[in-house]
């Protein structure tokens, strides 16, 4: 799927993926009585007020008790329900990691974990609220599919897929506004990369809130005569190995760009794949340390996740290969 925008991706309107999340969850609940929501006193920040009004007996608020929240969801799944756990990703994945490992992954319960406001969306609240480690430590746990949607269309499609799929899933739901990347008829496929821009000189692999920035970087590179392939990688686990290996073989190198730590996330998954299947140069963009307090946009730019920062990393790969 190669997408062509009539104007720069940076000029497109922006959307909050939480709106798509709650709208889709309500549609799923309307069609299937087994769908329930479980939250940790995060109804407002998850934008679930309308869901609570429509389904007052199907939204369970456990309060600020993330371990209990995941345990309750696992019990609901064992009772035949399909729970969607909604909580700030920093608290869901950090505080309840043991329950995610034992009650969800090891027990293979049909729980859908939805990490709200991930990455540095809570920028001004500082490192305690930054959720840049979630992908890395969940990748280390067997049995969890990890999905990082890039826009509201992909968020809705991933939720529909998760509801129809048996077993544990983790989905990041962005708070940071992003432009639409995909057409309205987009359908999510687990473990499949999407070529959102063709290119033969260098490859940029991205997902989540950074994908549109990768596309903007490719636009800048095109003005300089550099053809950048942009791969959207919504599924971090399982990874599309074939797409990564093809990029390693066919272009000068790979830049990974994600709103996550630079070790162990999407960049780590790509690097592991390249090392094992087709050694190539990989430049990993992400957060190499505890990011300071600051707006989300400032933090992304500070660590090279701006369109210019991504373009610069790609330029260096092309230059050193010639």
Coordinates of C-alpha atoms in Angstrom, one line a residue:
X1 CA 0.0 0.0 0.0
X2 CA 1.7 3.2 -1.2
X3 CA -0.1 6.3 -0.1
X4 CA 0.2 9.6 -1.9
X5 CA -1.0 12.8 -0.3
X6 CA -2.0 15.8 -2.4
X7 CA 0.0 18.1 -0.1
X8 CA 2.6 17.6 2.6
X9 CA 1.7 15.3 5.4
X10 CA 2.7 18.0 7.8
X11 CA -0.1 20.2 6.5
X12 CA -2.9 17.7 7.1
X13 CA -5.4 18.1 9.9
X14 CA -4.5 16.4 13.2
X15 CA -6.6 14.0 15.3
X16 CA -6.6 12.5 18.8
X17 CA -6.5 8.7 18.5
X18 CA -8.4 8.4 21.8
X19 CA -11.5 9.6 20.0
X20 CA -11.3 6.7 17.5
X21 CA -10.6 4.4 20.4
X22 CA -13.7 5.2 22.4
X23 CA -15.9 5.3 19.3
X24 CA -14.7 2.0 18.1
X25 CA -15.0 0.4 21.5
X26 CA -18.6 1.5 21.8
X27 CA -19.4 0.0 18.3
X28 CA -17.8 -3.3 19.4
X29 CA -19.7 -3.3 22.7
X30 CA -23.0 -2.6 20.9
X31 CA -22.4 -5.6 18.6
X32 CA -21.0 -8.0 21.3
X33 CA -22.2 -8.1 24.9
X34 CA -19.0 -9.7 26.0
X35 CA -17.0 -6.5 25.4
X36 CA -16.3 -4.7 28.7
X37 CA -14.0 -1.9 29.7
X38 CA -11.7 -2.0 32.8
X39 CA -10.0 1.2 34.0
X40 CA -7.8 2.5 36.8
X41 CA -9.7 5.8 37.6
X42 CA -8.8 7.0 34.1
X43 CA -12.2 7.4 32.6
X44 CA -11.6 11.0 31.8
X45 CA -8.1 10.7 30.4
X46 CA -9.2 7.7 28.3
X47 CA -12.2 9.7 27.1
X48 CA -14.5 6.9 28.2
X49 CA -17.3 9.1 29.6
X50 CA -19.6 8.4 26.6
X51 CA -18.9 4.7 26.9
X52 CA -19.8 4.7 30.6
X53 CA -23.0 6.5 29.8
X54 CA -24.0 4.1 27.1
X55 CA -22.8 0.9 29.0
X56 CA -22.9 1.8 32.7
X57 CA -22.7 -1.8 33.8
X58 CA -19.8 -2.7 31.4
X59 CA -17.2 -0.2 32.5
X60 CA -15.4 -1.4 35.7
X61 CA -13.4 1.2 37.5
X62 CA -11.0 -0.4 40.0
X63 CA -9.5 2.9 41.1
X64 CA -5.8 3.6 41.3
X65 CA -4.8 -0.1 41.5
X66 CA -3.2 -1.2 38.3
X67 CA -2.3 -4.7 39.5
X68 CA -5.9 -5.3 40.5
X69 CA -7.0 -3.9 37.2
X70 CA -5.1 -6.5 35.2
X71 CA -6.1 -9.2 37.6
X72 CA -9.8 -8.3 37.3
X73 CA -9.5 -8.2 33.5
X74 CA -8.0 -11.7 33.5
X75 CA -10.8 -12.9 35.7
X76 CA -13.4 -11.4 33.4
X77 CA -11.7 -13.1 30.4
X78 CA -11.8 -16.4 32.2
X79 CA -15.5 -15.8 32.6
X80 CA -16.1 -15.4 28.9
X81 CA -15.9 -11.6 28.7
X82 CA -13.6 -9.7 26.3
X83 CA -12.0 -7.0 28.5
X84 CA -10.3 -3.9 27.1
X85 CA -8.0 -2.5 29.8
X86 CA -7.6 1.2 29.5
X87 CA -4.9 3.1 31.5
X88 CA -2.0 5.4 31.0
X89 CA 0.7 3.2 29.5
X90 CA 3.4 4.3 32.0
X91 CA 1.3 2.9 34.9
X92 CA -0.4 0.0 33.1
X93 CA 2.9 -1.6 31.9
X94 CA 5.2 -0.6 34.8
X95 CA 3.0 -1.1 37.9
X96 CA 1.2 -4.2 36.6
X97 CA 4.1 -5.9 34.7
X98 CA 4.0 -9.0 36.9
X99 CA 0.3 -9.4 36.4
X100 CA 0.7 -8.8 32.7
X101 CA 3.3 -11.6 32.6
X102 CA 1.6 -14.1 34.8
X103 CA -2.1 -13.4 34.6
X104 CA -2.3 -12.4 30.9
X105 CA 0.7 -13.7 28.9
X106 CA 1.6 -16.9 30.7
X107 CA -2.1 -17.8 31.3
X108 CA -2.9 -16.8 27.7
X109 CA -6.1 -14.9 28.8
X110 CA -8.1 -13.0 26.2
X111 CA -7.2 -9.6 27.6
X112 CA -6.7 -6.5 25.4
X113 CA -4.3 -4.1 27.0
X114 CA -4.7 -0.5 25.8
X115 CA -1.8 1.8 26.8
X116 CA -3.2 5.3 26.7
X117 CA -1.1 8.5 26.3
X118 CA 2.1 6.5 25.6
X119 CA 5.6 7.8 24.8
X120 CA 6.2 11.4 26.0
X121 CA 2.5 12.5 25.7
X122 CA 2.6 13.6 29.3
X123 CA 5.8 15.6 28.6
X124 CA 5.5 18.3 31.1
X125 CA 4.9 15.8 33.9
X126 CA 8.4 14.4 33.4
X127 CA 10.1 11.0 33.4
X128 CA 7.7 9.4 35.9
X129 CA 4.9 9.8 33.4
X130 CA 6.9 9.2 30.2
X131 CA 6.1 5.8 28.8
X132 CA 9.0 5.1 26.5
X133 CA 10.0 1.8 28.0
X134 CA 6.7 -0.1 27.5
X135 CA 7.4 -1.6 24.1
X136 CA 10.9 -2.8 25.2
X137 CA 9.8 -4.7 28.3
X138 CA 6.6 -6.1 26.8
X139 CA 8.7 -7.4 23.9
X140 CA 10.6 -9.5 26.4
X141 CA 7.4 -11.3 27.5
X142 CA 6.3 -14.3 25.5
X143 CA 2.8 -14.4 24.0
X144 CA 1.8 -10.8 23.7
X145 CA 1.1 -9.2 20.3
X146 CA 2.3 -5.6 20.3
X147 CA 0.6 -3.0 18.1
X148 CA 1.5 0.7 17.7
X149 CA -1.0 2.4 15.5
X150 CA 0.0 5.6 13.6
X151 CA -3.4 7.4 13.2
X152 CA -7.0 7.2 14.2
X153 CA -7.9 4.9 11.2
X154 CA -5.3 2.4 12.2
X155 CA -6.2 2.7 15.9
X156 CA -9.8 1.7 15.1
X157 CA -8.7 -1.1 12.7
X158 CA -6.4 -2.5 15.3
X159 CA -9.1 -2.5 18.0
X160 CA -11.5 -4.3 15.6
X161 CA -8.8 -6.9 14.9
X162 CA -8.1 -7.3 18.6
X163 CA -11.7 -7.9 19.5
X164 CA -12.0 -10.7 16.9
X165 CA -8.6 -12.3 17.8
X166 CA -8.2 -14.7 20.7
X167 CA -5.4 -14.0 23.2
X168 CA -3.3 -11.2 24.7
X169 CA -2.8 -8.0 22.8
X170 CA -1.1 -4.7 23.7
X171 CA -2.2 -1.6 21.7
X172 CA -0.8 1.9 22.2
X173 CA -3.4 4.6 21.9
X174 CA -1.9 8.0 21.1
X175 CA -2.9 11.2 23.0
X176 CA -0.7 13.4 20.8
X177 CA -2.6 14.6 17.7
X178 CA -1.5 13.2 14.4
X179 CA -2.6 13.5 10.8
X180 CA -4.4 10.7 9.0
X181 CA -2.0 8.4 7.1
X182 CA -4.3 5.7 5.9
X183 CA -7.4 5.6 3.8
X184 CA -10.8 5.0 5.4
X185 CA -11.0 1.4 4.1
X186 CA -7.7 0.4 5.7
X187 CA -7.7 -3.0 7.3
X188 CA -5.1 -4.0 9.9
X189 CA -3.1 -7.2 9.4
X190 CA -1.0 -8.5 12.2
X191 CA 2.7 -8.8 11.5
X192 CA 2.6 -6.9 8.2
X193 CA 4.6 -3.8 7.3
X194 CA 3.0 -1.3 5.0
X195 CA 5.0 0.6 2.4
X196 CA 3.6 4.1 2.7
X197 CA 6.3 5.5 0.4
X198 CA 8.4 3.8 -2.2
X199 CA 12.2 4.4 -2.3
X200 CA 15.4 2.7 -3.2
X201 CA 18.2 4.8 -1.6
X202 CA 17.5 4.4 2.1
X203 CA 14.7 3.0 4.3
X204 CA 12.9 4.6 7.3
X205 CA 10.9 2.2 9.5
X206 CA 8.5 3.9 11.9
X207 CA 5.2 3.6 13.6
X208 CA 2.9 5.5 16.0
X209 CA 3.1 9.2 16.3
X210 CA 6.5 9.4 14.5
X211 CA 5.3 7.8 11.3
X212 CA 4.0 11.1 9.8
X213 CA 7.3 12.7 10.7
X214 CA 9.1 9.9 8.8
X215 CA 7.0 10.7 5.8
X216 CA 7.7 14.4 6.1
X217 CA 11.4 13.5 6.3
X218 CA 11.1 11.5 3.1
X219 CA 9.5 14.5 1.4
X220 CA 12.5 16.7 2.3
X221 CA 14.9 14.0 1.1
X222 CA 13.1 13.8 -2.2
X223 CA 13.7 17.5 -2.8
X224 CA 17.4 16.6 -2.5
X225 CA 17.3 13.7 -4.9
X226 CA 17.3 11.0 -2.2
X227 CA 14.7 8.3 -2.6
X228 CA 13.6 7.2 0.9
X229 CA 11.4 4.1 1.4
X230 CA 9.1 4.6 4.4
X231 CA 7.8 1.4 6.0
X232 CA 5.0 1.6 8.6
X233 CA 5.6 -1.1 11.2
X234 CA 2.4 -1.1 13.3
X235 CA 3.1 -4.6 14.7
X236 CA 6.3 -4.6 16.7
X237 CA 5.7 -8.2 17.8
X238 CA 5.5 -10.3 15.6
X239 CA 7.7 -8.2 13.3
X240 CA 7.5 -8.4 9.6
X241 CA 10.9 -10.0 9.1
X242 CA 10.6 -10.2 5.3
X243 CA 10.0 -6.5 4.9
X244 CA 13.0 -5.7 7.1
X245 CA 15.3 -8.0 5.3
X246 CA 14.2 -6.7 1.9
X247 CA 15.0 -3.1 3.1
X248 CA 18.4 -4.2 4.2
X249 CA 19.1 -5.9 0.9
X250 CA 17.7 -3.2 -1.4
X251 CA 18.7 0.1 0.2
X252 CA 21.8 1.7 1.7
X253 CA 20.6 1.2 5.3
X254 CA 17.7 1.5 7.7
X255 CA 16.7 4.3 10.0
X256 CA 14.2 3.3 12.7
X257 CA 12.2 6.2 14.4
X258 CA 9.9 5.7 17.3
X259 CA 8.5 7.4 20.3
X260 CA 10.2 4.9 22.6
X261 CA 13.6 4.0 24.1
X262 CA 16.3 3.4 21.6
X263 CA 17.2 0.0 23.0
X264 CA 14.7 -2.9 22.9
X265 CA 11.8 -1.4 21.1
X266 CA 11.1 -1.3 17.3
X267 CA 14.7 -0.3 16.7
X268 CA 15.9 -3.3 18.7
X269 CA 13.6 -5.7 16.9
X270 CA 14.8 -4.4 13.5
X271 CA 18.5 -4.6 14.5
X272 CA 18.1 -8.1 15.8
X273 CA 16.5 -9.1 12.5
X274 CA 19.1 -7.5 10.4
X275 CA 22.0 -9.0 12.4
X276 CA 20.5 -12.5 12.1
X277 CA 19.4 -12.4 8.4
X278 CA 21.2 -9.8 6.4
X279 CA 23.7 -7.5 8.1
X280 CA 23.3 -3.9 7.2
X281 CA 23.7 -0.5 8.7
X282 CA 20.9 0.6 11.1
X283 CA 20.5 4.0 12.7
X284 CA 18.1 3.8 15.7
X285 CA 16.3 7.0 16.7
X286 CA 14.5 7.1 20.1
X287 CA 15.1 8.0 23.7
X288 CA 18.5 6.9 25.0
X289 CA 18.0 8.2 28.5
X290 CA 15.4 9.6 30.9
X291 CA 14.0 12.5 28.9
X292 CA 13.7 15.8 30.8
X293 CA 10.5 17.7 31.5
X294 CA 9.1 19.5 28.4
X295 CA 6.4 19.5 25.8
X296 CA 6.0 16.3 23.7
X297 CA 7.0 18.2 20.6
X298 CA 10.1 19.6 22.2
X299 CA 11.2 16.2 23.4
X300 CA 10.7 14.5 20.1
X301 CA 12.7 17.2 18.4
X302 CA 15.4 17.1 21.1
X303 CA 16.1 13.5 20.4
X304 CA 16.2 13.6 16.6
X305 CA 12.6 12.6 16.0
X306 CA 11.7 15.7 14.0
X307 CA 11.3 15.4 10.2
X308 CA 14.7 17.1 9.9
X309 CA 16.3 14.8 12.5
X310 CA 15.1 11.7 10.7
X311 CA 16.1 13.1 7.3
X312 CA 19.6 13.8 8.7
X313 CA 20.0 10.2 9.9
X314 CA 19.0 9.0 6.5
X315 CA 21.4 11.3 4.7
X316 CA 24.3 10.0 6.8
X317 CA 23.5 6.4 5.8
X318 CA 23.3 7.4 2.1
X319 CA 26.5 9.5 2.2
X320 CA 28.6 6.8 4.0
X321 CA 27.5 4.2 1.5
X322 CA 28.7 6.1 -1.6

